[in-house]
């Protein structure tokens, strides 16, 4: 959504930016299948 990758890396506690990039790539692939608990309200 335009967030700085280094900011996301710090928030997730990753020491390596490559780990953050992999994590975000996996989440992008699965975002349509994941429902937020708030969606049930």
Tab-separated table of N, CA and C in Angstrom:
chain	number	residue	atom	x	y	z
A	1	UNK	N	0.815	-1.202	0.000
A	1	UNK	CA	0.000	0.000	0.000
A	1	UNK	C	0.855	1.261	0.000
A	2	UNK	N	2.116	1.113	-0.343
A	2	UNK	CA	3.004	2.260	-0.413
A	2	UNK	C	3.874	2.457	0.811
A	3	UNK	N	3.799	1.553	1.776
A	3	UNK	CA	4.637	1.664	2.968
A	3	UNK	C	6.088	1.362	2.625
A	4	UNK	N	6.989	2.010	3.324
A	4	UNK	CA	8.413	1.796	3.131
A	4	UNK	C	8.786	0.407	3.624
A	5	UNK	N	9.481	-0.376	2.795
A	5	UNK	CA	9.857	-1.750	3.139
A	5	UNK	C	10.701	-1.799	4.404
A	6	UNK	N	11.536	-0.809	4.623
A	6	UNK	CA	12.378	-0.774	5.831
A	6	UNK	C	11.529	-0.558	7.092
A	7	UNK	N	10.470	0.218	6.975
A	7	UNK	CA	9.567	0.424	8.104
A	7	UNK	C	8.847	-0.866	8.444
A	8	UNK	N	8.352	-1.559	7.419
A	8	UNK	CA	7.678	-2.840	7.629
A	8	UNK	C	8.656	-3.844	8.233
A	9	UNK	N	9.886	-3.862	7.742
A	9	UNK	CA	10.917	-4.757	8.256
A	9	UNK	C	11.126	-4.524	9.747
A	10	UNK	N	11.220	-3.278	10.139
A	10	UNK	CA	11.437	-2.952	11.559
A	10	UNK	C	10.237	-3.359	12.405
A	11	UNK	N	9.031	-3.099	11.910
A	11	UNK	CA	7.826	-3.450	12.663
A	11	UNK	C	7.688	-4.956	12.856
A	12	UNK	N	8.112	-5.735	11.865
A	12	UNK	CA	8.027	-7.191	11.963
A	12	UNK	C	9.201	-7.785	12.736
A	13	UNK	N	10.232	-6.987	12.965
A	13	UNK	CA	11.385	-7.452	13.730
A	13	UNK	C	12.355	-8.289	12.920
A	14	UNK	N	12.308	-8.174	11.596
A	14	UNK	CA	13.230	-8.930	10.744
A	14	UNK	C	14.573	-8.214	10.665
A	15	UNK	N	15.656	-8.978	10.698
A	15	UNK	CA	16.979	-8.377	10.558
A	15	UNK	C	17.385	-8.294	9.089
A	16	UNK	N	16.765	-9.098	8.256
A	16	UNK	CA	17.122	-9.168	6.837
A	16	UNK	C	15.921	-8.726	5.993
A	17	UNK	N	16.130	-7.760	5.125
A	17	UNK	CA	15.031	-7.251	4.291
A	17	UNK	C	14.483	-8.336	3.356
A	18	UNK	N	15.310	-9.301	2.992
A	18	UNK	CA	14.838	-10.383	2.117
A	18	UNK	C	13.743	-11.197	2.806
A	19	UNK	N	13.872	-11.395	4.104
A	19	UNK	CA	12.843	-12.110	4.862
A	19	UNK	C	11.522	-11.358	4.802
A	20	UNK	N	11.584	-10.053	4.962
A	20	UNK	CA	10.380	-9.224	4.899
A	20	UNK	C	9.754	-9.303	3.515
A	21	UNK	N	10.565	-9.266	2.484
A	21	UNK	CA	10.050	-9.324	1.113
A	21	UNK	C	9.353	-10.660	0.847
A	22	UNK	N	9.922	-11.752	1.342
A	22	UNK	CA	9.300	-13.069	1.180
A	22	UNK	C	7.966	-13.099	1.925
A	23	UNK	N	7.962	-12.617	3.143
A	23	UNK	CA	6.752	-12.593	3.966
A	23	UNK	C	5.647	-11.812	3.258
A	24	UNK	N	5.976	-10.644	2.743
A	24	UNK	CA	4.975	-9.814	2.074
A	24	UNK	C	4.487	-10.456	0.783
A	25	UNK	N	5.364	-11.151	0.072
A	25	UNK	CA	4.973	-11.830	-1.161
A	25	UNK	C	3.979	-12.946	-0.862
A	26	UNK	N	4.242	-13.727	0.180
A	26	UNK	CA	3.334	-14.813	0.577
A	26	UNK	C	1.989	-14.239	1.003
A	27	UNK	N	2.012	-13.157	1.766
A	27	UNK	CA	0.768	-12.539	2.212
A	27	UNK	C	-0.038	-12.003	1.034
A	28	UNK	N	0.635	-11.481	0.020
A	28	UNK	CA	-0.052	-10.970	-1.170
A	28	UNK	C	-0.786	-12.101	-1.872
A	29	UNK	N	-0.161	-13.274	-1.949
A	29	UNK	CA	-0.774	-14.425	-2.609
A	29	UNK	C	-2.005	-14.928	-1.860
A	30	UNK	N	-2.027	-14.764	-0.540
A	30	UNK	CA	-3.095	-15.331	0.276
A	30	UNK	C	-4.112	-14.305	0.767
A	31	UNK	N	-3.971	-13.045	0.395
A	31	UNK	CA	-4.833	-12.020	0.978
A	31	UNK	C	-6.302	-12.190	0.601
A	32	UNK	N	-6.601	-12.752	-0.556
A	32	UNK	CA	-7.984	-12.946	-0.957
A	32	UNK	C	-8.641	-14.097	-0.197
A	33	UNK	N	-7.856	-14.969	0.418
A	33	UNK	CA	-8.378	-16.129	1.120
A	33	UNK	C	-8.504	-15.900	2.626
A	34	UNK	N	-7.981	-14.790	3.109
A	34	UNK	CA	-7.937	-14.537	4.542
A	34	UNK	C	-9.000	-13.527	4.923
A	35	UNK	N	-9.798	-13.881	5.923
A	35	UNK	CA	-10.824	-12.966	6.420
A	35	UNK	C	-10.394	-12.404	7.766
A	36	UNK	N	-10.626	-11.160	7.938
A	36	UNK	CA	-10.358	-10.509	9.207
A	36	UNK	C	-11.466	-10.862	10.189
A	37	UNK	N	-11.146	-11.036	11.459
A	37	UNK	CA	-12.207	-11.255	12.457
A	37	UNK	C	-13.211	-10.099	12.488
A	38	UNK	N	-12.764	-8.921	12.101
A	38	UNK	CA	-13.664	-7.763	12.077
A	38	UNK	C	-14.692	-7.871	10.962
A	39	UNK	N	-14.419	-8.676	9.926
A	39	UNK	CA	-15.385	-8.855	8.846
A	39	UNK	C	-16.647	-9.559	9.322
A	40	UNK	N	-16.558	-10.293	10.433
A	40	UNK	CA	-17.708	-11.040	10.962
A	40	UNK	C	-18.642	-10.151	11.781
A	41	UNK	N	-18.232	-8.946	12.070
A	41	UNK	CA	-19.088	-8.063	12.900
A	41	UNK	C	-20.267	-7.524	12.132
